[in-house]
CSV table of C-alpha atoms and ligand atoms in Angstrom, one decimal:
chain,number,residue,atom,x,y,z
A,1,UNK,CA,-86.8,-21.4,-15.6
A,2,UNK,CA,-89.7,-19.3,-14.6
A,3,UNK,CA,-91.8,-17.8,-17.4
A,4,UNK,CA,-94.1,-14.8,-16.8
A,5,UNK,CA,-96.2,-14.4,-19.9
A,6,UNK,CA,-99.7,-13.2,-20.6
A,7,UNK,CA,-101.6,-10.0,-21.2
A,8,UNK,CA,-99.3,-8.2,-18.8
A,9,UNK,CA,-96.6,-8.7,-21.4
A,10,UNK,CA,-98.4,-6.3,-23.7
A,11,UNK,CA,-97.2,-2.9,-22.3
A,12,UNK,CA,-93.5,-3.9,-22.5
A,13,UNK,CA,-92.7,-1.9,-19.4
A,14,UNK,CA,-93.6,-1.9,-15.7
A,15,UNK,CA,-95.5,1.3,-16.0
A,16,UNK,CA,-98.7,-0.6,-16.4
A,17,UNK,CA,-100.9,0.3,-13.6
A,18,UNK,CA,-101.5,-2.4,-11.1
A,19,UNK,CA,-104.6,-3.3,-9.3
A,20,UNK,CA,-102.6,-4.8,-6.5
A,21,UNK,CA,-103.5,-2.5,-3.6
A,22,UNK,CA,-100.6,-4.0,-1.6
A,23,UNK,CA,-98.2,-2.7,-4.3
A,24,UNK,CA,-99.6,0.8,-3.7
A,25,UNK,CA,-101.4,0.6,-7.0
A,26,UNK,CA,-103.2,3.9,-6.8
A,27,UNK,CA,-104.1,3.9,-10.5
A,28,UNK,CA,-106.4,0.9,-10.9
A,29,UNK,CA,-107.0,-0.7,-14.2
A,30,UNK,CA,-110.8,-0.8,-14.9
A,31,UNK,CA,-111.8,-4.4,-15.5
A,32,UNK,CA,-113.3,-3.6,-18.8
A,33,UNK,CA,-110.0,-1.9,-20.0
A,34,UNK,CA,-108.1,-5.1,-18.9
A,35,UNK,CA,-110.5,-7.3,-20.9
A,36,UNK,CA,-110.2,-5.0,-23.9
A,37,UNK,CA,-106.4,-5.2,-23.7
A,38,UNK,CA,-106.7,-9.0,-23.8
A,39,UNK,CA,-107.9,-8.7,-27.4
A,40,UNK,CA,-104.5,-7.3,-28.3
A,41,UNK,CA,-102.7,-10.5,-27.0
A,42,UNK,CA,-101.6,-12.2,-30.2
A,43,UNK,CA,-98.9,-14.8,-29.6
A,44,UNK,CA,-98.0,-15.1,-33.3
A,45,UNK,CA,-94.4,-16.0,-32.5
A,46,UNK,CA,-95.1,-18.4,-29.7
A,47,UNK,CA,-93.0,-21.5,-30.4
A,48,UNK,CA,-92.8,-23.3,-27.1
A,49,UNK,CA,-90.5,-26.0,-28.6
A,50,UNK,CA,-88.0,-23.2,-29.1
A,51,UNK,CA,-88.4,-22.1,-25.5
A,52,UNK,CA,-87.8,-25.6,-24.3
A,53,UNK,CA,-84.8,-26.2,-26.6
A,54,UNK,CA,-83.1,-23.0,-25.4
A,55,UNK,CA,-84.0,-23.8,-21.8
A,56,UNK,CA,-82.5,-27.3,-22.1
A,57,UNK,CA,-79.4,-25.8,-23.8
A,58,UNK,CA,-79.0,-23.5,-20.8
A,59,UNK,CA,-79.1,-26.5,-18.5
A,60,UNK,CA,-82.6,-25.9,-17.2
A,61,UNK,CA,-84.3,-29.0,-15.7
A,62,UNK,CA,-87.9,-27.7,-15.3
A,63,UNK,CA,-89.9,-24.8,-16.6
A,64,UNK,CA,-92.7,-23.0,-14.7
A,65,UNK,CA,-95.3,-21.0,-16.7
A,66,UNK,CA,-97.8,-18.5,-15.4
A,67,UNK,CA,-101.0,-20.3,-16.2
A,68,UNK,CA,-103.0,-17.5,-14.7
A,69,UNK,CA,-101.5,-14.4,-13.0
A,70,UNK,CA,-103.2,-11.9,-10.7
A,71,UNK,CA,-104.9,-10.2,-13.7
A,72,UNK,CA,-107.3,-13.2,-14.1
A,73,UNK,CA,-106.3,-14.0,-17.7
A,74,UNK,CA,-105.8,-17.7,-18.0
A,75,UNK,CA,-103.6,-19.2,-20.7
A,76,UNK,CA,-105.5,-22.4,-20.4
A,77,UNK,CA,-109.1,-23.5,-21.2
A,78,UNK,CA,-111.4,-23.2,-18.3
A,79,UNK,CA,-115.1,-24.0,-17.7
A,80,UNK,CA,-115.3,-21.3,-15.0
A,81,UNK,CA,-113.9,-18.4,-16.9
A,82,UNK,CA,-114.4,-16.7,-20.3
A,83,UNK,CA,-111.3,-14.6,-19.7
A,84,UNK,CA,-108.9,-17.1,-21.2
A,85,UNK,CA,-106.6,-17.5,-24.2
A,86,UNK,CA,-108.8,-20.1,-25.9
A,87,UNK,CA,-111.9,-17.8,-25.6
A,88,UNK,CA,-110.6,-14.2,-25.5
A,89,UNK,CA,-107.9,-13.3,-28.0
A,90,UNK,CA,-105.6,-16.0,-29.4
A,91,UNK,CA,-108.2,-18.8,-29.5
A,92,UNK,CA,-105.5,-21.3,-28.4
A,93,UNK,CA,-104.8,-23.3,-25.3
A,94,UNK,CA,-101.3,-22.0,-24.7
A,95,UNK,CA,-100.7,-24.1,-21.6
A,96,UNK,CA,-101.5,-27.3,-23.7
A,97,UNK,CA,-98.9,-26.2,-26.3
A,98,UNK,CA,-96.4,-25.4,-23.5
A,99,UNK,CA,-96.9,-28.8,-21.9
A,100,UNK,CA,-96.5,-30.7,-25.2
A,101,UNK,CA,-93.2,-28.8,-26.0
A,102,UNK,CA,-91.8,-29.5,-22.5
A,103,UNK,CA,-92.5,-33.2,-22.9
A,104,UNK,CA,-91.0,-33.3,-26.4
A,105,UNK,CA,-87.8,-31.8,-25.0
A,106,UNK,CA,-87.9,-33.9,-21.8
A,107,UNK,CA,-88.1,-30.8,-19.5
A,108,UNK,CA,-90.1,-31.1,-16.3
A,109,UNK,CA,-93.3,-29.0,-16.1
A,110,UNK,CA,-94.3,-26.4,-13.5
A,111,UNK,CA,-97.6,-24.5,-13.3
A,112,UNK,CA,-97.6,-21.1,-11.7
A,113,UNK,CA,-101.1,-20.2,-10.5
A,114,UNK,CA,-102.1,-17.0,-8.8
A,115,UNK,CA,-104.7,-17.6,-6.0
A,116,UNK,CA,-105.4,-13.8,-6.2
A,117,UNK,CA,-107.6,-12.8,-9.2
A,118,UNK,CA,-108.3,-9.1,-9.9
A,119,UNK,CA,-111.4,-10.1,-12.0
A,120,UNK,CA,-113.2,-11.1,-8.8
A,121,UNK,CA,-114.4,-8.2,-6.6
A,122,UNK,CA,-114.5,-10.7,-3.6
A,123,UNK,CA,-110.7,-10.7,-3.6
A,124,UNK,CA,-110.5,-7.0,-2.9
A,125,UNK,CA,-113.2,-7.2,-0.2
A,126,UNK,CA,-111.8,-10.3,1.5
A,127,UNK,CA,-113.5,-13.2,3.3
A,128,UNK,CA,-114.6,-11.1,6.3
A,129,UNK,CA,-116.3,-8.3,4.3
A,130,UNK,CA,-117.8,-10.5,1.7
A,131,UNK,CA,-118.1,-14.1,3.0
A,132,UNK,CA,-120.6,-15.3,0.4
A,133,UNK,CA,-118.7,-13.7,-2.5
A,134,UNK,CA,-115.4,-15.1,-1.1
A,135,UNK,CA,-116.9,-18.7,-1.0
A,136,UNK,CA,-117.9,-18.4,-4.7
A,137,UNK,CA,-114.4,-17.0,-5.5
A,138,UNK,CA,-112.7,-19.8,-3.6
A,139,UNK,CA,-114.8,-22.4,-5.4
A,140,UNK,CA,-113.7,-20.8,-8.7
A,141,UNK,CA,-110.0,-21.1,-7.6
A,142,UNK,CA,-110.4,-24.8,-6.6
A,143,UNK,CA,-112.2,-25.5,-9.9
A,144,UNK,CA,-109.3,-24.0,-11.9
A,145,UNK,CA,-106.6,-25.8,-9.9
A,146,UNK,CA,-108.6,-29.0,-10.5
A,147,UNK,CA,-108.6,-28.3,-14.3
A,148,UNK,CA,-104.9,-27.7,-14.3
A,149,UNK,CA,-104.2,-30.9,-12.4
A,150,UNK,CA,-106.7,-33.0,-14.6
A,151,UNK,CA,-106.4,-31.8,-18.2
A,152,UNK,CA,-102.7,-31.7,-18.9
A,153,UNK,CA,-101.2,-35.1,-17.8
A,154,UNK,CA,-98.4,-35.4,-15.4
A,155,UNK,CA,-97.4,-32.0,-13.8
A,156,UNK,CA,-94.2,-31.9,-11.7
A,157,UNK,CA,-94.5,-28.6,-9.8
A,158,UNK,CA,-97.5,-26.5,-8.7
A,159,UNK,CA,-96.3,-23.0,-7.9
A,160,UNK,CA,-99.0,-21.0,-6.0
A,161,UNK,CA,-98.7,-17.2,-5.7
A,162,UNK,CA,-100.8,-14.3,-4.6
A,163,UNK,CA,-102.2,-16.1,-1.6
A,164,UNK,CA,-101.7,-13.3,0.8
A,165,UNK,CA,-104.7,-11.3,2.1
A,166,UNK,CA,-102.8,-8.5,3.7
A,167,UNK,CA,-99.6,-7.3,5.1
A,168,UNK,CA,-98.7,-7.8,8.8
A,169,UNK,CA,-97.2,-5.3,11.1
A,170,UNK,CA,-93.7,-6.3,10.1
A,171,UNK,CA,-94.5,-5.8,6.4
A,172,UNK,CA,-94.7,-9.5,5.7
A,173,UNK,CA,-97.4,-11.0,3.6
A,174,UNK,CA,-100.1,-12.7,5.6
A,175,UNK,CA,-100.9,-15.9,3.7
A,176,UNK,CA,-104.0,-17.4,5.3
A,177,UNK,CA,-104.4,-21.0,4.3
A,178,UNK,CA,-107.9,-21.2,5.8
A,179,UNK,CA,-109.1,-18.5,3.5
A,180,UNK,CA,-108.2,-20.7,0.5
A,181,UNK,CA,-109.2,-24.0,2.3
A,182,UNK,CA,-105.6,-24.9,1.3
A,183,UNK,CA,-105.5,-28.2,3.1
A,184,UNK,CA,-108.4,-29.6,1.0
A,185,UNK,CA,-107.1,-27.9,-2.1
A,186,UNK,CA,-103.7,-29.5,-1.9
A,187,UNK,CA,-105.2,-32.9,-0.9
A,188,UNK,CA,-107.1,-32.7,-4.1
A,189,UNK,CA,-103.9,-31.8,-6.1
A,190,UNK,CA,-102.0,-34.7,-4.6
A,191,UNK,CA,-104.8,-37.1,-5.3
A,192,UNK,CA,-104.8,-36.0,-9.0
A,193,UNK,CA,-101.0,-35.7,-9.2
A,194,UNK,CA,-99.5,-38.0,-6.6
A,195,UNK,CA,-95.8,-37.2,-7.2
A,196,UNK,CA,-96.2,-33.4,-7.6
A,197,UNK,CA,-94.2,-30.8,-5.6
A,198,UNK,CA,-96.2,-28.0,-4.2
A,199,UNK,CA,-94.6,-24.7,-3.0
A,200,UNK,CA,-95.3,-22.8,0.2
A,201,UNK,CA,-97.5,-20.0,-1.1
A,202,UNK,CA,-100.9,-21.4,-0.4
A,203,UNK,CA,-100.0,-20.6,3.2
A,204,UNK,CA,-99.0,-24.2,4.0
A,205,UNK,CA,-95.3,-25.2,4.0
A,206,UNK,CA,-95.9,-28.2,1.6
A,207,UNK,CA,-92.7,-29.2,-0.2
A,208,UNK,CA,-90.7,-26.2,-1.4
A,209,UNK,CA,-89.7,-22.9,0.2
A,210,UNK,CA,-89.7,-19.9,-2.2
A,211,UNK,CA,-87.4,-17.0,-1.2
A,212,UNK,CA,-87.9,-14.3,-3.9
A,213,UNK,CA,-85.2,-12.1,-5.4
A,214,UNK,CA,-82.9,-13.1,-2.6
A,215,UNK,CA,-80.6,-16.0,-2.0
A,216,UNK,CA,-80.7,-17.4,1.6
A,217,UNK,CA,-77.6,-18.1,3.4
A,218,UNK,CA,-77.6,-21.0,5.8
A,219,UNK,CA,-77.4,-18.8,8.9
A,220,UNK,CA,-80.0,-16.3,7.8
A,221,UNK,CA,-83.4,-17.4,9.1
A,222,UNK,CA,-85.7,-14.4,8.4
A,223,UNK,CA,-86.1,-13.6,4.7
A,224,UNK,CA,-89.1,-12.3,2.8
A,225,UNK,CA,-91.0,-15.2,4.3
A,226,UNK,CA,-90.6,-15.6,8.1
A,227,UNK,CA,-91.7,-19.2,7.6
A,228,UNK,CA,-88.7,-19.9,5.4
A,229,UNK,CA,-86.7,-23.0,6.5
A,230,UNK,CA,-83.3,-23.4,4.9
A,231,UNK,CA,-83.2,-27.0,5.9
A,232,UNK,CA,-85.8,-28.2,3.4
A,233,UNK,CA,-85.9,-27.9,-0.4
A,234,UNK,CA,-86.1,-24.3,-1.6
A,235,UNK,CA,-85.6,-22.3,-4.8
A,236,UNK,CA,-85.0,-18.7,-5.2
A,237,UNK,CA,-87.1,-17.1,-7.9
A,238,UNK,CA,-85.4,-14.1,-9.5
A,239,UNK,CA,-85.8,-11.8,-12.5
A,240,UNK,CA,-83.2,-11.5,-15.1
A,241,UNK,CA,-83.9,-7.7,-15.3
A,242,UNK,CA,-86.2,-5.6,-13.3
A,243,UNK,CA,-89.6,-7.1,-14.0
A,244,UNK,CA,-91.3,-10.4,-14.0
A,245,UNK,CA,-93.2,-9.8,-17.2
A,246,UNK,CA,-91.6,-8.5,-20.4
A,247,UNK,CA,-89.9,-5.1,-20.0
A,248,UNK,CA,-88.0,-3.4,-22.8
A,249,UNK,CA,-84.6,-2.1,-21.5
A,250,UNK,CA,-84.1,-1.7,-17.8
A,251,UNK,CA,-81.2,-3.2,-15.8
A,252,UNK,CA,-80.2,-6.7,-17.0
A,253,UNK,CA,-78.1,-8.8,-14.7
A,254,UNK,CA,-74.9,-9.9,-16.3
A,255,UNK,CA,-74.3,-13.5,-17.2
A,256,UNK,CA,-71.6,-13.6,-14.6
A,257,UNK,CA,-74.1,-12.4,-11.9
A,258,UNK,CA,-76.6,-15.0,-13.0
A,259,UNK,CA,-74.0,-17.8,-12.9
A,260,UNK,CA,-72.8,-16.7,-9.4
A,261,UNK,CA,-76.4,-16.6,-8.2
A,262,UNK,CA,-76.9,-20.1,-9.4
A,263,UNK,CA,-73.7,-21.3,-7.6
A,264,UNK,CA,-74.8,-19.4,-4.4
A,265,UNK,CA,-78.2,-21.2,-4.5
A,266,UNK,CA,-76.5,-24.6,-4.8
A,267,UNK,CA,-74.0,-23.6,-2.1
A,268,UNK,CA,-77.0,-22.9,0.2
A,269,UNK,CA,-78.7,-26.2,-0.8
A,270,UNK,CA,-81.3,-24.7,-3.1
A,271,UNK,CA,-82.3,-24.3,-6.7
A,272,UNK,CA,-82.3,-21.2,-8.9
A,273,UNK,CA,-85.7,-20.4,-10.6
A,274,UNK,CA,-84.5,-17.8,-13.1
A,275,UNK,CA,-87.3,-15.9,-14.8
A,276,UNK,CA,-87.8,-14.9,-18.4
A,277,UNK,CA,-90.5,-12.5,-19.4
A,278,UNK,CA,-91.3,-13.4,-23.1
A,279,UNK,CA,-92.7,-10.6,-25.3
A,280,UNK,CA,-96.5,-10.6,-25.9
A,281,UNK,CA,-95.9,-12.2,-29.3
A,282,UNK,CA,-94.3,-15.2,-27.6
A,283,UNK,CA,-90.7,-14.5,-28.5
A,284,UNK,CA,-87.9,-14.1,-26.0
A,285,UNK,CA,-86.0,-10.8,-25.6
A,286,UNK,CA,-82.6,-10.8,-27.2
A,287,UNK,CA,-81.0,-10.1,-23.8
A,288,UNK,CA,-82.5,-13.2,-22.3
A,289,UNK,CA,-81.5,-15.4,-25.3
A,290,UNK,CA,-77.9,-14.2,-25.0
A,291,UNK,CA,-77.7,-14.8,-21.3
A,292,UNK,CA,-79.3,-18.3,-21.5
A,293,UNK,CA,-76.9,-19.2,-24.3
A,294,UNK,CA,-73.9,-18.1,-22.3
A,295,UNK,CA,-75.1,-19.9,-19.2
A,296,UNK,CA,-75.5,-23.0,-21.3
A,297,UNK,CA,-71.9,-22.7,-22.6
A,298,UNK,CA,-70.7,-22.5,-19.0
A,299,UNK,CA,-72.9,-25.3,-17.8
A,300,UNK,CA,-71.8,-27.5,-20.6
A,301,UNK,CA,-68.3,-27.8,-19.1
A,302,UNK,CA,-69.0,-27.0,-15.4
A,303,UNK,CA,-72.4,-28.6,-14.8
A,304,UNK,CA,-70.8,-31.3,-12.7
A,305,UNK,CA,-70.2,-28.6,-10.0
A,306,UNK,CA,-74.0,-27.8,-10.0
A,307,UNK,CA,-76.2,-30.8,-10.7
A,308,UNK,CA,-76.6,-32.9,-7.5
A,309,UNK,CA,-74.0,-30.7,-5.8
A,310,UNK,CA,-74.5,-29.5,-2.3
A,311,UNK,CA,-73.0,-27.1,0.3
A,312,UNK,CA,-69.3,-27.5,0.7
A,313,UNK,CA,-68.2,-27.3,4.4
A,314,UNK,CA,-65.2,-25.0,3.7
A,315,UNK,CA,-65.4,-21.6,2.0
A,316,UNK,CA,-63.4,-20.4,-0.9
A,317,UNK,CA,-62.3,-17.2,0.8
A,318,UNK,CA,-61.9,-14.1,-1.5
A,319,UNK,CA,-61.7,-16.4,-4.5
A,320,UNK,CA,-65.4,-17.2,-4.5
A,321,UNK,CA,-68.1,-19.7,-3.3
A,322,UNK,CA,-67.8,-23.5,-3.1
A,323,UNK,CA,-69.9,-26.5,-3.8
A,324,UNK,CA,-69.3,-30.2,-3.2
A,325,UNK,CA,-70.3,-33.6,-4.5
A,326,UNK,CA,-69.1,-36.9,-3.2
A,327,UNK,CA,-65.3,-36.7,-2.6
A,328,UNK,CA,-64.9,-33.6,-4.8
A,329,UNK,CA,-65.0,-30.0,-3.7
A,330,UNK,CA,-65.5,-27.2,-6.3
A,331,UNK,CA,-64.0,-23.8,-5.9
A,332,UNK,CA,-65.9,-21.3,-8.0
A,333,UNK,CA,-63.2,-18.6,-8.6
A,334,UNK,CA,-65.1,-15.4,-9.4
A,335,UNK,CA,-62.3,-13.0,-8.2
A,336,UNK,CA,-59.2,-14.1,-10.0
A,337,UNK,CA,-56.2,-14.2,-7.6
A,338,UNK,CA,-53.5,-14.1,-10.3
A,339,UNK,CA,-50.7,-16.4,-9.1
A,340,UNK,CA,-52.1,-18.4,-6.2
A,341,UNK,CA,-55.0,-18.6,-3.8
A,342,UNK,CA,-55.5,-20.2,-0.3
A,343,UNK,CA,-58.4,-22.1,1.1
A,344,UNK,CA,-58.5,-22.2,4.9
A,345,UNK,CA,-60.2,-24.7,7.2
A,346,UNK,CA,-59.7,-27.8,5.1
A,347,UNK,CA,-59.8,-30.8,7.4
A,348,UNK,CA,-59.0,-33.7,5.1
A,349,UNK,CA,-56.3,-34.2,2.5
A,350,UNK,CA,-56.5,-32.8,-1.0
A,351,UNK,CA,-55.3,-35.5,-3.4
A,352,UNK,CA,-55.3,-33.3,-6.6
A,353,UNK,CA,-56.7,-30.2,-8.2
A,354,UNK,CA,-57.7,-29.4,-11.8
A,355,UNK,CA,-59.6,-26.9,-13.9
A,356,UNK,CA,-62.9,-28.5,-14.3
A,357,UNK,CA,-63.5,-27.2,-17.8
A,358,UNK,CA,-60.3,-28.5,-19.3
A,359,UNK,CA,-59.0,-31.1,-16.9
A,360,UNK,CA,-55.7,-29.3,-16.7
A,361,UNK,CA,-53.9,-30.1,-13.4
A,362,UNK,CA,-53.1,-27.4,-10.8
A,363,UNK,CA,-50.2,-27.7,-8.4
A,364,UNK,CA,-51.5,-27.8,-4.8
A,365,UNK,CA,-49.7,-27.5,-1.5
A,366,UNK,CA,-51.4,-28.4,1.8
A,367,UNK,CA,-50.1,-27.4,5.2
A,368,UNK,CA,-52.5,-28.7,7.8
A,369,UNK,CA,-55.8,-26.9,7.3
A,370,UNK,CA,-54.4,-24.5,4.7
A,371,UNK,CA,-54.6,-25.5,1.0
A,372,UNK,CA,-52.7,-23.4,-1.6
A,373,UNK,CA,-53.4,-23.5,-5.3
A,374,UNK,CA,-50.2,-22.5,-7.0
A,375,UNK,CA,-48.8,-21.4,-10.4
A,376,UNK,CA,-52.2,-20.1,-11.5
A,377,UNK,CA,-52.4,-18.3,-14.9
A,378,UNK,CA,-52.3,-14.5,-14.7
A,379,UNK,CA,-55.8,-14.1,-16.1
A,380,UNK,CA,-59.0,-16.1,-15.3
A,381,UNK,CA,-59.6,-19.0,-17.8
A,382,UNK,CA,-63.3,-18.1,-17.5
A,383,UNK,CA,-63.9,-14.6,-16.1
A,384,UNK,CA,-67.5,-15.4,-15.2
A,385,UNK,CA,-66.6,-18.3,-12.9
A,386,UNK,CA,-63.5,-20.6,-13.3
A,387,UNK,CA,-64.3,-23.8,-11.5
A,388,UNK,CA,-61.4,-25.7,-9.8
A,389,UNK,CA,-62.1,-29.3,-8.7
A,390,UNK,CA,-60.4,-30.6,-5.6
A,391,UNK,CA,-60.3,-34.4,-5.3
A,392,UNK,CA,-60.3,-35.1,-1.6
A,393,UNK,CA,-59.5,-38.1,0.6
A,394,UNK,CA,-63.1,-38.7,1.7
A,395,UNK,CA,-66.0,-36.2,1.5
A,396,UNK,CA,-64.9,-32.6,2.0
A,397,UNK,CA,-64.7,-31.7,5.7
A,398,UNK,CA,-63.7,-28.4,7.5
A,399,UNK,CA,-62.6,-27.1,10.8
A,400,UNK,CA,-64.8,-24.3,12.3
A,401,UNK,CA,-62.9,-21.5,10.5
A,402,UNK,CA,-63.6,-19.2,13.5
A,403,UNK,CA,-61.1,-21.2,15.5
A,404,UNK,CA,-58.4,-21.0,12.9
A,405,UNK,CA,-55.9,-18.2,12.4
A,406,UNK,CA,-53.9,-17.8,9.2
B,1,FHN,O1,-96.8,-10.1,-7.8
B,1,FHN,C1,-96.1,-11.3,-8.1
B,1,FHN,C2,-95.1,-11.0,-9.2
B,1,FHN,O2,-95.7,-10.6,-10.4
B,1,FHN,C3,-94.4,-12.4,-9.5
B,1,FHN,O3,-95.3,-13.3,-10.0
B,1,FHN,C4,-93.7,-12.9,-8.2
B,1,FHN,C5,-93.0,-14.2,-8.5
B,1,FHN,O4,-92.8,-14.8,-7.2
B,1,FHN,N1,-94.7,-13.1,-7.2
B,1,FHN,C6,-95.5,-11.9,-6.8
B,1,FHN,C7,-94.6,-10.9,-6.1
B,1,FHN,O5,-94.1,-11.5,-5.0
């Protein structure tokens, strides 16, 4: 679970003007106005234990919170900034409360940290035009990262963002690790947090790829980030509706779409970092609560096809995506075929088939590389995604489907 929360949760819509010049933010928010808005940030309904309980019920394994986003407002106590939740507004260290709740619920902890900070004019000028100002700004960034990695115990993921200094000729973001002295920064992080996972947005590959709002498929190399490598750990970060921060209304993805996205991430060998934008008072939007609760119900009986599962070598055809674990293949039927469905390209023998949620057996016929699942009920047992488990003789294998004709 990704959590975008802070003073940018106040407007409740995405109309709030951005200072991000790259986003075409013509209407800039004067710094004084931004600081004034921070005084309205009153998280009176912030109950991080409730966040963690709902996340855990949804099957979430780790939660990443925006400790400081581009607007410069830190949810944690910092010796190098007054623009923080403990000193401006709530008078609380919200990151400390978040960390404690995650530990109480045994959910792993991720810190999102934006390298970019609109409160520092040097960021807008850049290292070339303001080398001295940039050095001071970079020292501020290093100091805050050190605070995050020192003051809150064991942290599992450090999720940088906002490291780009410009946009290259192809429209890709130019993340310049030298500008952040990222090698030294991440060496410090690993010294303080030896087991931590660091994402690729300080400009160095580090441990995790971070495709955004898109789910990579194995053969697709060039995504939002030309450095993306599908053969190393990655997670797709994605909004549940249209915005990262709280936005009333807008288009909310259905629970089915979110479950299918999760399956497609696992099918591609990655994780799904699904975002929630809590309201400024700290409560979750009803739409997010409903979707997380439904995802949890689905995960409760189908989690076996997700946790520790990987890419399945054969596809599910029109029925839907597939995942695999050990000697079991999982067909995620998202387009219900009525009576029967075929899987093509299966190289080894299918021993049995069953509905994963209920254990009910399914009659299966296999003729060479074609497997037919027969006598299926007329309607989908789970219209979001009905998972069928195929017990195989050995780990699932496939023929190169392109050489097969059915
Ligand atoms: O501008 C941010 C955005 O608000 C959000 O934090 C995403 C999450 O990956 N990152 C940037 C846009 O790519």
